């Protein structure tokens, strides 16, 4: 309590409540009511956002045949248009360069799909024949583990226990899921047309679309942030796809040489198949290894002829992914492998095999946008 005297004026008392003063019941009731109201409003907002996200995922899953080629075209179009912008250095208009690159890319993708469609369809057809041979080939390697399991459980170990256990495990494999995944790598003709049309129109109207998207923001800082995000995303995608395409072309060349040395038919197709599947982390190399093993088993060249091409391909792939790619791309594109794996599983469940191909680019886009929102990463702008 404090008092002050102003001439002959009466005393005025200013009462200040200390932290030790007790709140009145009415004040506590009002504060608790406000706190509960804020909590309820927060829960309502979170529930609304959650329902919107679930509805969006259901819509994306239901419209996969239309959404997937359009998303793929926007990602590829960002790379092509960014590369076309560099055509200004030699006097080529960006739109002309972008459309020319789009035409070349469309023809190349059509030829690539036609080339890998035959090995994929052959692999799907040969799976029922290959699995018993895989069980017979690798069953002897599992025999010691089968004997150990029988001793631990107190049962009797059979002479062909390893083959029987492997046949049981492979027999439980759902071939329909495998065939669906492999078949999804070669899109239908309608989806390919949607992809090409979206790619052409996106590259042709990219400049106007960017301008309208940036001008949709009112503030200067928001517009500058939109410009930074557009530029950083296109630069990251271009650098990533340009670098990995060259590296995976080397993997495809090495795979073709391995197939030629192993006596597999059509080594050029094996190289193209390995090049295309290298863009699918984890799952792609596994599919290529299974295809090489099945090709060696069907040729009946012996166990060594089956194992060494698979081992050589896996060695090339491991060196590429763990040494060459990190050394070339650097820490700028370093992404947690756990996030990559989760992204691949999620988008494969959402959109099939093409979703697995798009998982890493979409994760890279999200990481680039997040890094642009960091204050310490923003470049100093003029006032």
PDB file of C-alpha atoms in Angstrom, residues 70-322:
ATOM      1  CA  UNK A  70      -0.013 -34.558 -62.685  1.00  0.00           C
ATOM      2  CA  UNK A  71       2.224 -34.422 -59.594  1.00  0.00           C
ATOM      3  CA  UNK A  72       4.986 -36.223 -61.479  1.00  0.00           C
ATOM      4  CA  UNK A  73       4.613 -33.768 -64.379  1.00  0.00           C
ATOM      5  CA  UNK A  74       4.865 -30.745 -62.064  1.00  0.00           C
ATOM      6  CA  UNK A  75       8.036 -32.123 -60.447  1.00  0.00           C
ATOM      7  CA  UNK A  76       9.638 -32.996 -63.783  1.00  0.00           C
ATOM      8  CA  UNK A  77       8.399 -29.731 -65.308  1.00  0.00           C
ATOM      9  CA  UNK A  78      10.090 -27.721 -62.559  1.00  0.00           C
ATOM     10  CA  UNK A  79      13.380 -29.391 -63.435  1.00  0.00           C
ATOM     11  CA  UNK A  80      12.939 -28.968 -67.197  1.00  0.00           C
ATOM     12  CA  UNK A  81      11.828 -25.328 -66.937  1.00  0.00           C
ATOM     13  CA  UNK A  82      14.692 -24.449 -64.607  1.00  0.00           C
ATOM     14  CA  UNK A  83      17.116 -26.007 -67.070  1.00  0.00           C
ATOM     15  CA  UNK A  84      15.387 -24.123 -69.893  1.00  0.00           C
ATOM     16  CA  UNK A  85      15.933 -20.817 -68.084  1.00  0.00           C
ATOM     17  CA  UNK A  86      19.650 -21.334 -68.540  1.00  0.00           C
ATOM     18  CA  UNK A  87      19.089 -21.307 -72.294  1.00  0.00           C
ATOM     19  CA  UNK A  88      18.961 -17.523 -72.095  1.00  0.00           C
ATOM     20  CA  UNK A  89      22.743 -17.532 -71.762  1.00  0.00           C
ATOM     21  CA  UNK A  90      23.062 -18.763 -75.351  1.00  0.00           C
ATOM     22  CA  UNK A  91      20.161 -16.711 -76.687  1.00  0.00           C
ATOM     23  CA  UNK A  92      17.392 -19.337 -76.625  1.00  0.00           C
ATOM     24  CA  UNK A  93      14.045 -18.158 -75.176  1.00  0.00           C
ATOM     25  CA  UNK A  94      13.213 -20.048 -71.962  1.00  0.00           C
ATOM     26  CA  UNK A  95       9.841 -21.286 -73.252  1.00  0.00           C
ATOM     27  CA  UNK A  96      11.353 -22.638 -76.475  1.00  0.00           C
ATOM     28  CA  UNK A  97      14.142 -24.373 -74.572  1.00  0.00           C
ATOM     29  CA  UNK A  98      11.681 -25.783 -72.036  1.00  0.00           C
ATOM     30  CA  UNK A  99       9.318 -27.159 -74.687  1.00  0.00           C
ATOM     31  CA  UNK A 100      12.237 -28.658 -76.632  1.00  0.00           C
ATOM     32  CA  UNK A 101      13.512 -30.366 -73.497  1.00  0.00           C
ATOM     33  CA  UNK A 102       9.968 -31.552 -72.770  1.00  0.00           C
ATOM     34  CA  UNK A 103       9.721 -33.165 -76.211  1.00  0.00           C
ATOM     35  CA  UNK A 104      13.087 -34.872 -75.813  1.00  0.00           C
ATOM     36  CA  UNK A 105      12.190 -36.016 -72.308  1.00  0.00           C
ATOM     37  CA  UNK A 106       8.800 -37.358 -73.417  1.00  0.00           C
ATOM     38  CA  UNK A 107      10.335 -39.418 -76.217  1.00  0.00           C
ATOM     39  CA  UNK A 108      13.065 -40.678 -73.900  1.00  0.00           C
ATOM     40  CA  UNK A 109      10.597 -41.704 -71.193  1.00  0.00           C
ATOM     41  CA  UNK A 110       8.409 -43.487 -73.747  1.00  0.00           C
ATOM     42  CA  UNK A 111      11.382 -45.459 -75.042  1.00  0.00           C
ATOM     43  CA  UNK A 112      12.532 -46.216 -71.485  1.00  0.00           C
ATOM     44  CA  UNK A 113       9.087 -47.502 -70.480  1.00  0.00           C
ATOM     45  CA  UNK A 114       8.919 -49.636 -73.602  1.00  0.00           C
ATOM     46  CA  UNK A 115      12.387 -51.014 -72.853  1.00  0.00           C
ATOM     47  CA  UNK A 116      11.766 -51.982 -69.225  1.00  0.00           C
ATOM     48  CA  UNK A 117       8.187 -53.199 -69.760  1.00  0.00           C
ATOM     49  CA  UNK A 118       9.403 -56.493 -71.231  1.00  0.00           C
ATOM     50  CA  UNK A 119      11.819 -57.398 -68.384  1.00  0.00           C
ATOM     51  CA  UNK A 120       9.192 -56.474 -65.784  1.00  0.00           C
ATOM     52  CA  UNK A 121       6.461 -58.538 -67.431  1.00  0.00           C
ATOM     53  CA  UNK A 122       8.870 -61.451 -67.852  1.00  0.00           C
ATOM     54  CA  UNK A 123       9.829 -61.231 -64.173  1.00  0.00           C
ATOM     55  CA  UNK A 124       6.166 -61.268 -63.117  1.00  0.00           C
ATOM     56  CA  UNK A 125       5.475 -64.306 -65.300  1.00  0.00           C
ATOM     57  CA  UNK A 126       8.522 -66.203 -64.023  1.00  0.00           C
ATOM     58  CA  UNK A 127       7.953 -65.590 -60.311  1.00  0.00           C
ATOM     59  CA  UNK A 128       5.973 -68.835 -59.727  1.00  0.00           C
ATOM     60  CA  UNK A 129       8.774 -70.815 -61.417  1.00  0.00           C
ATOM     61  CA  UNK A 130      11.615 -68.939 -59.759  1.00  0.00           C
ATOM     62  CA  UNK A 131      10.469 -69.212 -56.134  1.00  0.00           C
ATOM     63  CA  UNK A 132      10.802 -73.042 -55.878  1.00  0.00           C
ATOM     64  CA  UNK A 133      14.241 -72.837 -57.465  1.00  0.00           C
ATOM     65  CA  UNK A 134      15.231 -70.127 -55.010  1.00  0.00           C
ATOM     66  CA  UNK A 135      14.130 -72.392 -52.188  1.00  0.00           C
ATOM     67  CA  UNK A 136      16.183 -75.274 -53.571  1.00  0.00           C
ATOM     68  CA  UNK A 137      19.219 -73.069 -54.221  1.00  0.00           C
ATOM     69  CA  UNK A 138      19.333 -71.287 -50.873  1.00  0.00           C
ATOM     70  CA  UNK A 139      17.809 -74.017 -48.730  1.00  0.00           C
ATOM     71  CA  UNK A 140      21.208 -75.560 -47.964  1.00  0.00           C
ATOM     72  CA  UNK A 141      22.365 -72.249 -46.527  1.00  0.00           C
ATOM     73  CA  UNK A 142      19.483 -72.330 -44.034  1.00  0.00           C
ATOM     74  CA  UNK A 143      20.040 -75.942 -42.979  1.00  0.00           C
ATOM     75  CA  UNK A 144      22.291 -75.083 -39.962  1.00  0.00           C
ATOM     76  CA  UNK A 145      19.731 -72.585 -38.679  1.00  0.00           C
ATOM     77  CA  UNK A 146      16.945 -75.136 -39.089  1.00  0.00           C
ATOM     78  CA  UNK A 147      18.959 -77.697 -37.124  1.00  0.00           C
ATOM     79  CA  UNK A 148      19.636 -75.166 -34.372  1.00  0.00           C
ATOM     80  CA  UNK A 149      15.950 -74.297 -34.193  1.00  0.00           C
ATOM     81  CA  UNK A 150      15.029 -77.977 -33.928  1.00  0.00           C
ATOM     82  CA  UNK A 151      17.472 -78.483 -31.053  1.00  0.00           C
ATOM     83  CA  UNK A 152      16.222 -75.420 -29.200  1.00  0.00           C
ATOM     84  CA  UNK A 153      12.586 -76.453 -29.566  1.00  0.00           C
ATOM     85  CA  UNK A 154      13.258 -80.133 -28.901  1.00  0.00           C
ATOM     86  CA  UNK A 155      12.021 -81.296 -32.292  1.00  0.00           C
ATOM     87  CA  UNK A 156      13.586 -83.423 -34.993  1.00  0.00           C
ATOM     88  CA  UNK A 157      15.507 -81.838 -37.846  1.00  0.00           C
ATOM     89  CA  UNK A 158      14.784 -83.147 -41.326  1.00  0.00           C
ATOM     90  CA  UNK A 159      17.501 -83.539 -43.959  1.00  0.00           C
ATOM     91  CA  UNK A 160      15.795 -81.017 -46.229  1.00  0.00           C
ATOM     92  CA  UNK A 161      14.584 -78.797 -43.426  1.00  0.00           C
ATOM     93  CA  UNK A 162      16.183 -75.689 -44.871  1.00  0.00           C
ATOM     94  CA  UNK A 163      14.528 -76.174 -48.250  1.00  0.00           C
ATOM     95  CA  UNK A 164      11.167 -76.935 -46.643  1.00  0.00           C
ATOM     96  CA  UNK A 165      11.269 -73.893 -44.379  1.00  0.00           C
ATOM     97  CA  UNK A 166      12.282 -71.615 -47.238  1.00  0.00           C
ATOM     98  CA  UNK A 167       9.558 -73.051 -49.468  1.00  0.00           C
ATOM     99  CA  UNK A 168       7.042 -72.417 -46.690  1.00  0.00           C
ATOM    100  CA  UNK A 169       8.232 -68.829 -46.306  1.00  0.00           C
ATOM    101  CA  UNK A 170       8.193 -68.131 -50.045  1.00  0.00           C
ATOM    102  CA  UNK A 171       4.850 -69.867 -50.374  1.00  0.00           C
ATOM    103  CA  UNK A 172       3.323 -67.386 -47.956  1.00  0.00           C
ATOM    104  CA  UNK A 173       4.488 -64.515 -50.166  1.00  0.00           C
ATOM    105  CA  UNK A 174       1.592 -62.705 -51.820  1.00  0.00           C
ATOM    106  CA  UNK A 175       2.556 -62.742 -55.486  1.00  0.00           C
ATOM    107  CA  UNK A 176      -0.374 -60.487 -56.305  1.00  0.00           C
ATOM    108  CA  UNK A 177       1.142 -57.651 -54.301  1.00  0.00           C
ATOM    109  CA  UNK A 178       4.530 -58.133 -55.969  1.00  0.00           C
ATOM    110  CA  UNK A 179       2.973 -58.271 -59.424  1.00  0.00           C
ATOM    111  CA  UNK A 180       0.890 -55.169 -58.687  1.00  0.00           C
ATOM    112  CA  UNK A 181       3.975 -53.248 -57.556  1.00  0.00           C
ATOM    113  CA  UNK A 182       6.026 -54.254 -60.586  1.00  0.00           C
ATOM    114  CA  UNK A 183       3.124 -53.570 -62.924  1.00  0.00           C
ATOM    115  CA  UNK A 184       2.726 -50.096 -61.458  1.00  0.00           C
ATOM    116  CA  UNK A 185       6.187 -49.175 -62.709  1.00  0.00           C
ATOM    117  CA  UNK A 186       4.864 -49.145 -66.276  1.00  0.00           C
ATOM    118  CA  UNK A 187       1.928 -46.693 -66.271  1.00  0.00           C
ATOM    119  CA  UNK A 188      -1.086 -47.071 -68.501  1.00  0.00           C
ATOM    120  CA  UNK A 189      -1.268 -45.185 -71.770  1.00  0.00           C
ATOM    121  CA  UNK A 190      -3.929 -42.800 -70.444  1.00  0.00           C
ATOM    122  CA  UNK A 191      -1.813 -41.858 -67.435  1.00  0.00           C
ATOM    123  CA  UNK A 192       1.168 -41.277 -69.706  1.00  0.00           C
ATOM    124  CA  UNK A 193      -0.918 -38.906 -71.862  1.00  0.00           C
ATOM    125  CA  UNK A 194      -2.046 -37.015 -68.737  1.00  0.00           C
ATOM    126  CA  UNK A 195       1.597 -36.741 -67.709  1.00  0.00           C
ATOM    127  CA  UNK A 196       2.721 -35.392 -71.091  1.00  0.00           C
ATOM    128  CA  UNK A 197      -0.166 -32.922 -71.391  1.00  0.00           C
ATOM    129  CA  UNK A 198       0.362 -31.595 -67.862  1.00  0.00           C
ATOM    130  CA  UNK A 199       4.099 -31.339 -68.472  1.00  0.00           C
ATOM    131  CA  UNK A 200       3.674 -29.336 -71.697  1.00  0.00           C
ATOM    132  CA  UNK A 201       1.096 -26.930 -70.273  1.00  0.00           C
ATOM    133  CA  UNK A 202       3.010 -26.469 -67.030  1.00  0.00           C
ATOM    134  CA  UNK A 203       6.262 -25.623 -68.804  1.00  0.00           C
ATOM    135  CA  UNK A 204       4.449 -23.264 -71.205  1.00  0.00           C
ATOM    136  CA  UNK A 205       2.589 -21.386 -68.459  1.00  0.00           C
ATOM    137  CA  UNK A 206       5.106 -21.661 -65.652  1.00  0.00           C
ATOM    138  CA  UNK A 207       6.203 -18.006 -65.734  1.00  0.00           C
ATOM    139  CA  UNK A 208       2.647 -16.690 -65.562  1.00  0.00           C
ATOM    140  CA  UNK A 209       1.738 -19.196 -62.852  1.00  0.00           C
ATOM    141  CA  UNK A 210       4.704 -18.113 -60.759  1.00  0.00           C
ATOM    142  CA  UNK A 211       3.850 -14.443 -61.211  1.00  0.00           C
ATOM    143  CA  UNK A 212       0.230 -14.940 -60.182  1.00  0.00           C
ATOM    144  CA  UNK A 213       1.203 -17.059 -57.185  1.00  0.00           C
ATOM    145  CA  UNK A 214       3.670 -14.433 -55.961  1.00  0.00           C
ATOM    146  CA  UNK A 215       1.295 -11.507 -56.516  1.00  0.00           C
ATOM    147  CA  UNK A 216      -1.405 -13.337 -54.562  1.00  0.00           C
ATOM    148  CA  UNK A 217       0.461 -12.332 -51.395  1.00  0.00           C
ATOM    149  CA  UNK A 218      -0.102  -8.800 -50.136  1.00  0.00           C
ATOM    150  CA  UNK A 219       2.996  -8.003 -48.091  1.00  0.00           C
ATOM    151  CA  UNK A 220       6.467  -7.461 -49.484  1.00  0.00           C
ATOM    152  CA  UNK A 221       8.077  -9.984 -47.135  1.00  0.00           C
ATOM    153  CA  UNK A 222       5.553 -12.666 -48.092  1.00  0.00           C
ATOM    154  CA  UNK A 223       6.237 -12.104 -51.789  1.00  0.00           C
ATOM    155  CA  UNK A 224       9.991 -12.293 -51.267  1.00  0.00           C
ATOM    156  CA  UNK A 225       9.533 -15.504 -49.269  1.00  0.00           C
ATOM    157  CA  UNK A 226       7.453 -16.995 -52.117  1.00  0.00           C
ATOM    158  CA  UNK A 227      10.174 -16.074 -54.630  1.00  0.00           C
ATOM    159  CA  UNK A 228      12.829 -17.697 -52.431  1.00  0.00           C
ATOM    160  CA  UNK A 229      10.774 -20.871 -52.062  1.00  0.00           C
ATOM    161  CA  UNK A 230      10.120 -21.163 -55.816  1.00  0.00           C
ATOM    162  CA  UNK A 231      13.768 -20.611 -56.724  1.00  0.00           C
ATOM    163  CA  UNK A 232      15.173 -22.871 -54.004  1.00  0.00           C
ATOM    164  CA  UNK A 233      12.763 -25.710 -54.795  1.00  0.00           C
ATOM    165  CA  UNK A 234      13.481 -25.670 -58.527  1.00  0.00           C
ATOM    166  CA  UNK A 235      17.235 -25.396 -57.961  1.00  0.00           C
ATOM    167  CA  UNK A 236      17.219 -28.293 -55.477  1.00  0.00           C
ATOM    168  CA  UNK A 237      15.183 -30.567 -57.743  1.00  0.00           C
ATOM    169  CA  UNK A 238      17.340 -29.737 -60.766  1.00  0.00           C
ATOM    170  CA  UNK A 239      20.573 -30.366 -58.887  1.00  0.00           C
ATOM    171  CA  UNK A 240      19.264 -33.599 -57.376  1.00  0.00           C
ATOM    172  CA  UNK A 241      17.856 -35.126 -60.568  1.00  0.00           C
ATOM    173  CA  UNK A 242      20.739 -33.951 -62.723  1.00  0.00           C
ATOM    174  CA  UNK A 243      23.353 -35.429 -60.406  1.00  0.00           C
ATOM    175  CA  UNK A 244      21.550 -38.678 -59.631  1.00  0.00           C
ATOM    176  CA  UNK A 245      20.739 -39.260 -63.310  1.00  0.00           C
ATOM    177  CA  UNK A 246      24.434 -39.197 -64.183  1.00  0.00           C
ATOM    178  CA  UNK A 247      25.328 -41.429 -61.229  1.00  0.00           C
ATOM    179  CA  UNK A 248      22.541 -43.925 -61.902  1.00  0.00           C
ATOM    180  CA  UNK A 249      23.512 -43.997 -65.573  1.00  0.00           C
ATOM    181  CA  UNK A 250      26.884 -45.280 -64.366  1.00  0.00           C
ATOM    182  CA  UNK A 251      25.064 -47.900 -62.265  1.00  0.00           C
ATOM    183  CA  UNK A 252      23.082 -48.940 -65.331  1.00  0.00           C
ATOM    184  CA  UNK A 253      26.252 -49.202 -67.409  1.00  0.00           C
ATOM    185  CA  UNK A 254      27.919 -51.344 -64.740  1.00  0.00           C
ATOM    186  CA  UNK A 255      24.816 -53.550 -64.506  1.00  0.00           C
ATOM    187  CA  UNK A 256      24.801 -54.040 -68.262  1.00  0.00           C
ATOM    188  CA  UNK A 257      28.445 -55.132 -68.165  1.00  0.00           C
ATOM    189  CA  UNK A 258      27.675 -57.512 -65.280  1.00  0.00           C
ATOM    190  CA  UNK A 259      24.761 -59.002 -67.229  1.00  0.00           C
ATOM    191  CA  UNK A 260      26.977 -59.425 -70.291  1.00  0.00           C
ATOM    192  CA  UNK A 261      29.684 -61.144 -68.257  1.00  0.00           C
ATOM    193  CA  UNK A 262      27.110 -63.406 -66.578  1.00  0.00           C
ATOM    194  CA  UNK A 263      25.660 -64.478 -69.907  1.00  0.00           C
ATOM    195  CA  UNK A 264      22.234 -62.932 -69.315  1.00  0.00           C
ATOM    196  CA  UNK A 265      20.273 -62.056 -72.456  1.00  0.00           C
ATOM    197  CA  UNK A 266      19.794 -58.414 -73.540  1.00  0.00           C
ATOM    198  CA  UNK A 267      22.388 -56.720 -71.302  1.00  0.00           C
ATOM    199  CA  UNK A 268      21.301 -53.276 -72.578  1.00  0.00           C
ATOM    200  CA  UNK A 269      17.806 -53.848 -71.203  1.00  0.00           C
ATOM    201  CA  UNK A 270      19.287 -54.941 -67.867  1.00  0.00           C
ATOM    202  CA  UNK A 271      21.227 -51.688 -67.733  1.00  0.00           C
ATOM    203  CA  UNK A 272      18.129 -49.607 -68.512  1.00  0.00           C
ATOM    204  CA  UNK A 273      16.144 -51.561 -65.935  1.00  0.00           C
ATOM    205  CA  UNK A 274      18.775 -50.934 -63.255  1.00  0.00           C
ATOM    206  CA  UNK A 275      18.938 -47.235 -64.199  1.00  0.00           C
ATOM    207  CA  UNK A 276      15.168 -46.784 -63.843  1.00  0.00           C
ATOM    208  CA  UNK A 277      14.879 -48.787 -60.608  1.00  0.00           C
ATOM    209  CA  UNK A 278      17.749 -46.905 -58.971  1.00  0.00           C
ATOM    210  CA  UNK A 279      15.419 -43.937 -58.505  1.00  0.00           C
ATOM    211  CA  UNK A 280      13.390 -46.033 -56.030  1.00  0.00           C
ATOM    212  CA  UNK A 281      15.506 -46.253 -52.841  1.00  0.00           C
ATOM    213  CA  UNK A 282      15.626 -49.585 -51.008  1.00  0.00           C
ATOM    214  CA  UNK A 283      12.902 -51.285 -53.083  1.00  0.00           C
ATOM    215  CA  UNK A 284      14.453 -50.686 -56.508  1.00  0.00           C
ATOM    216  CA  UNK A 285      17.789 -52.460 -55.881  1.00  0.00           C
ATOM    217  CA  UNK A 286      15.917 -55.347 -54.229  1.00  0.00           C
ATOM    218  CA  UNK A 287      13.769 -55.791 -57.347  1.00  0.00           C
ATOM    219  CA  UNK A 288      16.829 -55.680 -59.614  1.00  0.00           C
ATOM    220  CA  UNK A 289      18.631 -58.244 -57.452  1.00  0.00           C
ATOM    221  CA  UNK A 290      15.604 -60.552 -57.572  1.00  0.00           C
ATOM    222  CA  UNK A 291      15.409 -60.150 -61.345  1.00  0.00           C
ATOM    223  CA  UNK A 292      19.111 -60.959 -61.819  1.00  0.00           C
ATOM    224  CA  UNK A 293      18.828 -63.994 -59.542  1.00  0.00           C
ATOM    225  CA  UNK A 294      15.755 -65.246 -61.403  1.00  0.00           C
ATOM    226  CA  UNK A 295      17.522 -64.810 -64.731  1.00  0.00           C
ATOM    227  CA  UNK A 296      20.503 -66.834 -63.510  1.00  0.00           C
ATOM    228  CA  UNK A 297      18.266 -69.588 -62.113  1.00  0.00           C
ATOM    229  CA  UNK A 298      16.324 -69.972 -65.347  1.00  0.00           C
ATOM    230  CA  UNK A 299      19.551 -70.334 -67.317  1.00  0.00           C
ATOM    231  CA  UNK A 300      20.705 -73.208 -65.042  1.00  0.00           C
ATOM    232  CA  UNK A 301      24.310 -72.010 -64.938  1.00  0.00           C
ATOM    233  CA  UNK A 302      24.819 -73.197 -61.368  1.00  0.00           C
ATOM    234  CA  UNK A 303      24.758 -71.649 -57.929  1.00  0.00           C
ATOM    235  CA  UNK A 304      27.846 -69.505 -58.486  1.00  0.00           C
ATOM    236  CA  UNK A 305      26.374 -68.033 -61.669  1.00  0.00           C
ATOM    237  CA  UNK A 306      23.336 -66.963 -59.644  1.00  0.00           C
ATOM    238  CA  UNK A 307      25.192 -65.444 -56.707  1.00  0.00           C
ATOM    239  CA  UNK A 308      28.058 -63.498 -58.246  1.00  0.00           C
ATOM    240  CA  UNK A 309      25.988 -61.187 -60.528  1.00  0.00           C
ATOM    241  CA  UNK A 310      23.718 -60.325 -57.600  1.00  0.00           C
ATOM    242  CA  UNK A 311      26.723 -59.716 -55.358  1.00  0.00           C
ATOM    243  CA  UNK A 312      28.429 -57.585 -58.008  1.00  0.00           C
ATOM    244  CA  UNK A 313      25.323 -55.453 -58.533  1.00  0.00           C
ATOM    245  CA  UNK A 314      24.800 -54.962 -54.796  1.00  0.00           C
ATOM    246  CA  UNK A 315      28.454 -53.959 -54.431  1.00  0.00           C
ATOM    247  CA  UNK A 316      28.092 -51.349 -57.181  1.00  0.00           C
ATOM    248  CA  UNK A 317      24.873 -50.076 -55.639  1.00  0.00           C
ATOM    249  CA  UNK A 318      26.287 -49.840 -52.101  1.00  0.00           C
ATOM    250  CA  UNK A 319      29.378 -47.974 -53.317  1.00  0.00           C
ATOM    251  CA  UNK A 320      27.169 -45.608 -55.293  1.00  0.00           C
ATOM    252  CA  UNK A 321      24.683 -44.862 -52.491  1.00  0.00           C
ATOM    253  CA  UNK A 322      27.150 -44.703 -49.601  1.00  0.00           C
TER     254      UNK A 322
END
